[in-house]
Coordinates of C-alpha atoms and ligand atoms in Angstrom, one line a residue:
M1 CA 4.6 11.0 31.1
T2 CA 6.0 14.0 33.0
E3 CA 4.4 16.0 35.8
K4 CA 5.7 18.5 38.3
F5 CA 7.1 17.4 41.6
T6 CA 7.5 20.0 44.4
F7 CA 10.0 19.4 47.1
P8 CA 9.2 20.0 50.8
G9 CA 9.2 23.8 51.7
D10 CA 12.3 23.5 53.9
F11 CA 14.3 21.5 51.4
L12 CA 18.0 22.6 51.3
W13 CA 19.5 23.1 47.9
G14 CA 23.2 23.7 47.8
T15 CA 26.7 23.0 46.7
A16 CA 29.6 21.8 48.7
S17 CA 33.3 22.6 49.1
A18 CA 36.1 21.8 51.6
A19 CA 38.7 24.2 53.0
H20 CA 41.8 22.6 51.7
Q21 CA 40.4 22.0 48.3
V22 CA 39.4 25.6 47.7
E23 CA 40.9 28.1 50.2
G24 CA 44.5 28.1 49.0
G25 CA 47.6 28.5 51.2
N26 CA 46.6 26.0 53.8
V27 CA 50.3 25.7 54.8
N28 CA 49.9 24.5 58.3
S29 CA 47.9 21.4 57.4
D30 CA 49.2 17.8 57.2
A31 CA 48.1 17.6 53.6
W32 CA 50.3 20.6 52.6
L33 CA 53.3 18.9 54.1
L34 CA 52.5 15.6 52.5
E35 CA 52.1 17.3 49.1
H36 CA 55.7 18.5 49.3
V37 CA 57.6 15.4 50.4
A38 CA 59.6 13.1 48.2
G39 CA 57.4 10.3 46.9
S40 CA 54.3 12.2 47.7
P41 CA 51.0 10.5 46.9
Y42 CA 49.8 13.8 45.5
V43 CA 50.4 14.5 41.8
E44 CA 50.6 18.2 42.5
P45 CA 50.3 20.6 45.5
A46 CA 47.1 22.5 46.3
G47 CA 48.8 25.9 46.1
D48 CA 46.4 28.8 45.9
A49 CA 43.5 26.4 45.1
C50 CA 40.5 28.7 44.3
D51 CA 41.7 31.5 46.6
H52 CA 38.3 31.1 48.3
Y53 CA 39.9 32.2 51.6
H54 CA 40.0 35.7 50.2
R55 CA 37.3 35.5 47.5
Y56 CA 34.5 34.0 49.7
P57 CA 32.4 37.2 49.7
Q58 CA 31.9 37.2 45.9
D59 CA 31.8 33.4 45.8
I60 CA 29.0 33.2 48.4
A61 CA 27.0 35.9 46.6
L62 CA 27.4 34.0 43.4
I63 CA 26.1 30.8 45.0
A64 CA 23.0 32.7 46.3
A65 CA 22.4 34.4 42.9
L66 CA 22.3 31.0 41.2
G67 CA 19.3 30.1 43.3
F68 CA 20.7 27.9 46.1
N69 CA 19.6 28.3 49.7
C70 CA 22.5 26.6 51.5
Y71 CA 26.2 26.3 51.2
R72 CA 28.3 23.4 52.7
F73 CA 31.9 24.3 53.5
S74 CA 34.5 23.3 56.0
I75 CA 36.3 25.2 58.7
E76 CA 40.0 24.5 58.8
W77 CA 41.4 23.0 62.0
A78 CA 45.0 23.7 60.9
R79 CA 44.2 27.5 60.9
I80 CA 42.0 27.5 64.0
E81 CA 44.5 25.6 66.2
P82 CA 47.8 26.2 64.5
E83 CA 49.8 24.8 67.4
E84 CA 48.5 22.4 70.1
G85 CA 46.2 24.3 72.5
E86 CA 46.8 27.6 70.7
F87 CA 43.6 28.8 69.2
S88 CA 43.6 31.6 66.6
R89 CA 40.9 34.2 67.2
A90 CA 41.7 35.7 63.8
A91 CA 41.0 32.4 62.0
L92 CA 37.8 31.9 64.0
E93 CA 36.8 35.5 63.1
H94 CA 37.4 34.7 59.4
Y95 CA 34.9 31.8 59.6
R96 CA 32.4 34.1 61.5
R97 CA 32.6 36.5 58.6
M98 CA 32.0 33.6 56.1
L99 CA 29.0 32.4 58.1
A100 CA 27.7 36.0 58.3
A101 CA 28.1 36.3 54.5
C102 CA 26.0 33.2 54.1
H103 CA 23.2 34.6 56.2
D104 CA 23.4 38.0 54.5
N105 CA 22.9 36.2 51.2
G106 CA 20.0 34.0 52.5
L107 CA 22.1 30.8 52.6
T108 CA 22.0 28.3 55.4
P109 CA 25.6 27.5 56.3
I110 CA 26.3 23.7 56.7
V111 CA 29.6 23.5 58.4
T112 CA 32.0 20.5 58.3
Y113 CA 34.4 20.6 61.2
H114 CA 36.9 18.2 59.7
H115 CA 37.2 17.6 56.0
F116 CA 40.2 15.4 55.8
T117 CA 42.9 17.9 56.8
S118 CA 44.4 18.4 60.3
P119 CA 47.1 20.6 61.8
R120 CA 50.6 19.3 61.3
W121 CA 51.2 19.0 65.0
F122 CA 48.2 16.6 65.2
A123 CA 49.6 14.4 62.4
A124 CA 53.0 14.5 64.0
K125 CA 51.4 12.9 67.1
G126 CA 50.2 10.0 65.0
G127 CA 47.0 11.7 63.9
W128 CA 43.9 9.5 63.8
E129 CA 46.0 6.4 64.3
V130 CA 46.3 7.1 68.0
L131 CA 43.1 6.5 70.0
E132 CA 43.7 9.2 72.7
N133 CA 44.1 11.8 69.9
A134 CA 40.3 11.8 69.6
D135 CA 40.3 14.2 72.5
Y136 CA 42.2 16.9 70.6
F137 CA 39.5 16.9 67.9
V138 CA 36.7 17.1 70.5
R139 CA 38.4 20.1 72.2
Y140 CA 38.7 21.8 68.8
C141 CA 35.0 21.2 68.2
E142 CA 34.2 22.8 71.6
R143 CA 36.3 25.9 70.9
A144 CA 35.0 26.3 67.3
T145 CA 31.4 25.9 68.5
A146 CA 31.9 28.4 71.3
H147 CA 33.0 31.0 68.7
L148 CA 30.8 30.2 65.8
G149 CA 27.8 28.2 67.0
D150 CA 25.2 31.0 66.9
L151 CA 25.7 31.3 63.2
I152 CA 25.9 27.7 62.1
G153 CA 22.8 26.3 60.3
A154 CA 23.8 22.6 60.4
A155 CA 27.0 20.8 61.2
C156 CA 28.9 17.7 60.1
T157 CA 31.6 16.5 62.5
L158 CA 33.9 14.4 60.2
N159 CA 33.8 14.1 56.5
E160 CA 33.8 10.5 55.3
P161 CA 35.7 8.9 58.1
N162 CA 35.1 5.6 56.2
V163 CA 36.6 6.8 52.9
G164 CA 40.0 5.2 53.5
L165 CA 38.4 1.9 54.2
L166 CA 36.3 2.2 51.0
I167 CA 39.2 3.1 48.7
Q168 CA 41.4 0.5 50.3
Q169 CA 38.8 -2.2 49.6
M170 CA 38.4 -0.9 46.0
G171 CA 42.1 -1.2 45.5
Y172 CA 42.7 2.6 45.1
M173 CA 44.8 2.6 48.2
Q174 CA 47.3 0.1 49.5
P175 CA 46.6 -2.2 52.5
D176 CA 47.8 -1.1 55.9
S177 CA 50.7 -3.5 55.9
V178 CA 52.1 -1.8 52.7
L179 CA 51.1 1.7 53.7
A180 CA 53.0 1.4 57.0
N181 CA 56.2 1.3 55.1
A182 CA 55.4 3.8 52.4
P183 CA 58.5 6.0 52.0
Y184 CA 56.5 9.2 52.0
R185 CA 55.4 8.4 55.6
A186 CA 59.0 8.4 56.7
A187 CA 59.8 11.5 54.7
A188 CA 56.8 13.3 56.2
A189 CA 57.8 12.3 59.7
K190 CA 61.3 13.6 59.1
A191 CA 60.0 16.9 57.6
A192 CA 57.7 17.3 60.7
G193 CA 60.6 16.5 63.0
S194 CA 58.7 13.7 64.6
A195 CA 58.9 9.9 64.9
M196 CA 55.6 9.6 63.2
F197 CA 53.3 11.4 60.8
S198 CA 49.9 10.3 59.9
A199 CA 47.6 12.2 57.6
F200 CA 44.0 11.2 56.7
P201 CA 43.1 9.5 54.5
Q202 CA 46.5 7.9 53.7
C203 CA 46.7 6.5 57.2
L204 CA 46.6 3.0 58.6
Q205 CA 42.9 2.4 58.4
A206 CA 42.4 -0.1 61.3
P207 CA 43.7 2.1 64.1
A208 CA 42.3 5.3 62.5
R209 CA 38.8 3.7 62.3
D210 CA 38.7 3.2 66.0
T211 CA 39.8 6.7 66.8
L212 CA 37.3 8.2 64.3
L213 CA 34.5 6.0 65.8
K214 CA 35.4 7.2 69.2
A215 CA 35.7 10.9 68.2
H216 CA 32.4 11.3 66.4
P217 CA 29.9 10.8 69.2
L218 CA 32.1 12.8 71.6
A219 CA 32.2 15.6 69.0
V220 CA 28.4 15.5 68.6
A221 CA 27.9 15.8 72.3
A222 CA 30.4 18.7 72.6
I223 CA 28.8 20.6 69.7
K224 CA 25.3 20.1 71.0
A225 CA 26.4 21.2 74.5
G226 CA 27.8 24.4 73.0
R227 CA 26.6 27.7 71.6
G228 CA 23.7 27.7 69.2
S229 CA 21.2 25.0 68.3
F230 CA 21.3 23.3 65.0
P231 CA 21.2 19.7 63.6
V232 CA 24.5 17.7 63.8
G233 CA 25.4 14.7 61.8
L234 CA 28.2 12.5 60.3
T235 CA 28.9 12.3 56.6
L236 CA 29.9 9.0 55.0
A237 CA 31.3 7.9 51.7
L238 CA 28.6 5.6 50.5
S239 CA 28.9 3.5 47.4
D240 CA 25.9 1.6 46.2
H241 CA 27.1 -1.9 47.1
Q242 CA 25.5 -4.3 44.6
A243 CA 25.7 -8.1 44.8
V244 CA 26.1 -10.1 41.5
D245 CA 26.2 -13.8 41.0
G246 CA 26.3 -15.0 44.6
G247 CA 28.1 -11.9 45.9
E248 CA 25.6 -11.2 48.7
A249 CA 27.7 -12.5 51.6
T250 CA 30.8 -10.6 50.4
R251 CA 28.7 -7.5 49.8
D252 CA 27.1 -7.7 53.2
R253 CA 30.4 -8.2 55.0
M254 CA 31.9 -5.2 53.2
R255 CA 28.9 -3.0 54.0
Q256 CA 29.1 -4.0 57.6
A257 CA 32.8 -3.2 57.8
I258 CA 32.7 0.1 55.8
D259 CA 29.3 1.6 56.4
D260 CA 27.4 0.0 59.3
V261 CA 30.1 0.4 61.9
F262 CA 29.9 4.1 61.3
L263 CA 26.1 4.2 61.1
D264 CA 26.2 2.5 64.5
V265 CA 27.7 5.5 66.2
T266 CA 25.1 8.0 64.9
G267 CA 22.7 7.4 67.7
Q268 CA 22.7 11.0 69.0
D269 CA 22.8 12.5 65.5
D270 CA 20.0 14.5 63.8
F271 CA 20.8 13.3 60.2
V272 CA 23.2 11.2 58.2
G273 CA 25.1 13.0 55.5
V274 CA 25.1 10.8 52.4
Q275 CA 27.9 11.2 49.9
T276 CA 27.6 9.1 46.8
Y277 CA 29.3 9.0 43.5
T278 CA 28.9 5.5 42.0
R279 CA 28.2 1.9 42.7
T280 CA 30.5 -1.0 43.6
R281 CA 29.7 -4.6 42.5
F282 CA 30.6 -7.6 44.5
G283 CA 30.9 -11.2 43.2
A284 CA 31.5 -14.2 45.4
Q285 CA 35.2 -13.6 45.3
G286 CA 35.1 -9.9 46.1
I287 CA 34.9 -6.6 44.3
L288 CA 34.3 -6.8 40.5
P289 CA 35.7 -4.4 38.0
P290 CA 33.4 -1.9 36.2
E291 CA 30.9 -3.6 34.0
P292 CA 31.9 -3.7 30.4
G293 CA 29.8 -1.2 28.4
V294 CA 29.2 1.2 31.3
E295 CA 30.5 4.6 30.8
L296 CA 33.4 5.7 33.1
T297 CA 33.8 9.2 34.7
Q298 CA 37.1 11.0 35.0
M299 CA 37.7 9.3 38.4
G300 CA 37.3 5.9 36.7
Y301 CA 34.0 5.4 38.4
E302 CA 31.0 3.9 36.6
F303 CA 28.5 6.5 35.5
W304 CA 25.7 5.4 37.8
P305 CA 23.5 8.2 39.0
E306 CA 21.0 5.8 40.6
A307 CA 23.6 5.0 43.2
L308 CA 22.4 7.9 45.3
E309 CA 18.9 6.6 45.6
A310 CA 20.2 3.2 46.7
T311 CA 22.4 4.6 49.4
M312 CA 19.8 7.0 50.7
R313 CA 17.3 4.2 51.0
Y314 CA 19.9 2.0 52.7
T315 CA 21.1 4.7 55.1
A316 CA 17.6 5.8 56.1
S317 CA 16.4 2.3 56.7
Y318 CA 19.5 1.2 58.6
S319 CA 19.8 4.3 60.8
G320 CA 16.2 5.4 61.1
K321 CA 17.5 9.0 60.7
P322 CA 16.7 11.7 58.2
V323 CA 19.3 11.9 55.4
L324 CA 20.9 15.0 53.9
V325 CA 22.8 14.6 50.6
T326 CA 26.0 16.4 51.6
E327 CA 27.7 15.3 48.4
N328 CA 26.8 13.9 45.0
G329 CA 28.5 14.7 41.8
I330 CA 30.6 13.8 38.9
G331 CA 34.1 14.5 37.6
T332 CA 33.8 15.2 33.9
E333 CA 34.9 17.7 31.2
D334 CA 31.5 17.3 29.6
D335 CA 29.0 19.5 31.3
T336 CA 26.1 17.9 29.4
Q337 CA 27.1 14.6 31.1
R338 CA 27.0 16.4 34.4
I339 CA 23.5 17.7 33.9
A340 CA 22.4 14.2 32.8
Y341 CA 24.0 12.7 36.0
I342 CA 22.3 15.2 38.3
A343 CA 19.0 15.0 36.6
R344 CA 18.9 11.2 37.1
A345 CA 20.2 11.5 40.7
L346 CA 17.5 14.0 41.5
Q347 CA 14.8 11.6 40.2
G348 CA 16.1 9.2 42.9
V349 CA 15.8 11.9 45.5
R350 CA 12.2 12.5 44.4
R351 CA 11.3 8.8 44.5
C352 CA 12.7 8.6 48.1
L353 CA 10.6 11.6 49.2
Q354 CA 7.6 10.1 47.5
D355 CA 8.2 6.9 49.5
G356 CA 8.2 8.9 52.8
I357 CA 11.9 9.0 53.4
H358 CA 12.9 12.1 55.2
V359 CA 15.4 13.8 52.9
R360 CA 16.5 17.2 54.2
G361 CA 18.4 18.5 51.2
Y362 CA 20.7 18.0 48.3
C363 CA 24.2 19.5 48.0
Y364 CA 26.1 19.0 44.7
W365 CA 29.8 18.4 44.9
S366 CA 31.2 20.8 44.0
I367 CA 30.7 24.5 43.5
F368 CA 34.1 24.8 41.8
D369 CA 36.6 22.8 39.8
N370 CA 39.0 22.3 42.7
F371 CA 41.9 20.4 44.2
E372 CA 40.8 16.7 44.0
W373 CA 43.3 15.5 46.6
T374 CA 45.9 13.1 45.3
M375 CA 44.6 13.6 41.7
G376 CA 45.3 17.3 41.8
Y377 CA 43.3 19.7 39.6
R378 CA 42.6 17.3 36.6
P379 CA 39.1 16.0 37.7
K380 CA 36.4 18.6 37.0
F381 CA 33.6 18.3 39.5
G382 CA 32.6 22.0 39.5
L383 CA 29.5 23.8 38.4
I384 CA 31.9 26.7 38.0
A385 CA 35.3 26.6 36.2
V386 CA 38.2 28.4 37.8
D387 CA 41.1 29.7 35.7
R388 CA 44.2 28.4 37.4
E389 CA 46.2 31.6 36.6
T390 CA 43.7 34.4 37.0
Q391 CA 41.2 32.7 39.4
K392 CA 38.5 33.9 37.1
R393 CA 35.2 32.1 37.7
T394 CA 33.2 30.9 34.7
L395 CA 29.7 29.5 35.1
K396 CA 29.1 26.2 33.3
P397 CA 25.5 25.6 32.0
S398 CA 25.0 23.1 34.9
A399 CA 25.3 26.0 37.4
A400 CA 22.3 27.9 36.0
W401 CA 20.4 24.6 35.3
L402 CA 20.7 23.3 38.9
G403 CA 20.2 26.8 40.4
A404 CA 16.9 27.1 38.5
I405 CA 15.7 23.8 40.0
A406 CA 16.7 25.0 43.4
R407 CA 14.9 28.3 43.0
A408 CA 11.7 26.5 41.7
N409 CA 12.1 23.9 44.4
A410 CA 10.5 21.6 41.9
L411 CA 11.4 19.1 39.2
E412 CA 9.6 17.6 36.2
S413 CA 9.2 14.0 37.4
V414 CA 10.1 11.4 34.9
S415 CA 8.8 7.9 35.4
Ligands
GCO1 C1 35.6 12.9 49.1 C2 35.4 14.3 49.6 C3 35.5 15.3 48.5 C4 35.9 14.9 47.1 C5 34.8 14.4 46.4 C6 35.1 14.0 44.9 O1 34.7 12.2 48.8 O2 36.8 12.5 48.8 O3 34.4 14.5 50.4 O4 36.5 16.1 49.2 O5 36.6 15.9 46.5 O6 34.2 13.3 47.0 O7 35.9 12.9 44.9

């Protein structure tokens, strides 16, 4: 039986992006350097990306025209503070214009202060692996807020500070002991003219975790003390951790180490940003491979749209905070599969709301097919395709489909 479910009146409907993945020409960032060294973990460089740095006026108008009421994007530290202590008024003004464009188009801007990339000088000082370096991030947050705060609708400090731990546990990234001697680290340090070079998320996770845990609450305090008044939170990479055949203890241990430690520093936050793509199953011995018979996405993840509901419920009950879905999506060439994925994920959002969980909004990752980090441009997460030669944007059916749901602020509920 189907009936109509209406979302709360202030529900945020949006899509998400991140500076390095869409702007293009982010040459002063640590990622850009790492993309170009011998033995780089990146299959290709970001290059011009989607040239969103120049095309944001049309892009933002397009997002609004589709029916969304918010846009999550990140401001780029490497542009705002190109050298240590040297802040670029021009770069800050660029982001002011982006924020103003959101408002002009009726979109609430959700700003991420740090979405993986940092300035080269920060990486050359050991980046997140050095505890004292948290202070550089906090100072940047202060300066950015002083310039932009009156136009910000909501803010995320760090994007997925736990993602390195998660992908390391899943076997997608080497353990710290191996990473420490990765030839590209030495090559990057040499290129940066430094004794060390550490770029997130390919950094040593144990020391980076401590710096990130220190930085987040300090950044929240700095942002809240600054210009403007808007909700502030942390986003986390949250996989639906499932226990199978006696895997409960392993699952709980992993959840504690990857998720709970970060949720434990959200005390002053206004929401937790939930970013979920799939599930992870744990047996008594550790992580299990994908279950035979379950479809895989381009990322090699299990197609498991209900993962979002599980992580929202876990996060809300563990933290006692409202949740905002800051990312949920699928890498696929098949847009019908994308629609099926989102449709099922949204039923989970609906069930959470019906159970009284405070969900502030849903942002699909991503607005464009963009630079999927080490995997380059192959995975297609976008609602909009981008021609890599001409930069021409082409709407996929999912863009109009999700935009219509956003505009209606309602969904047919399927039980
Ligand atoms: C992350 C980031 C995004 C990714 C997205 C798809 O999770 O790595 O927040 O930058 O592109 O998650 O993998």
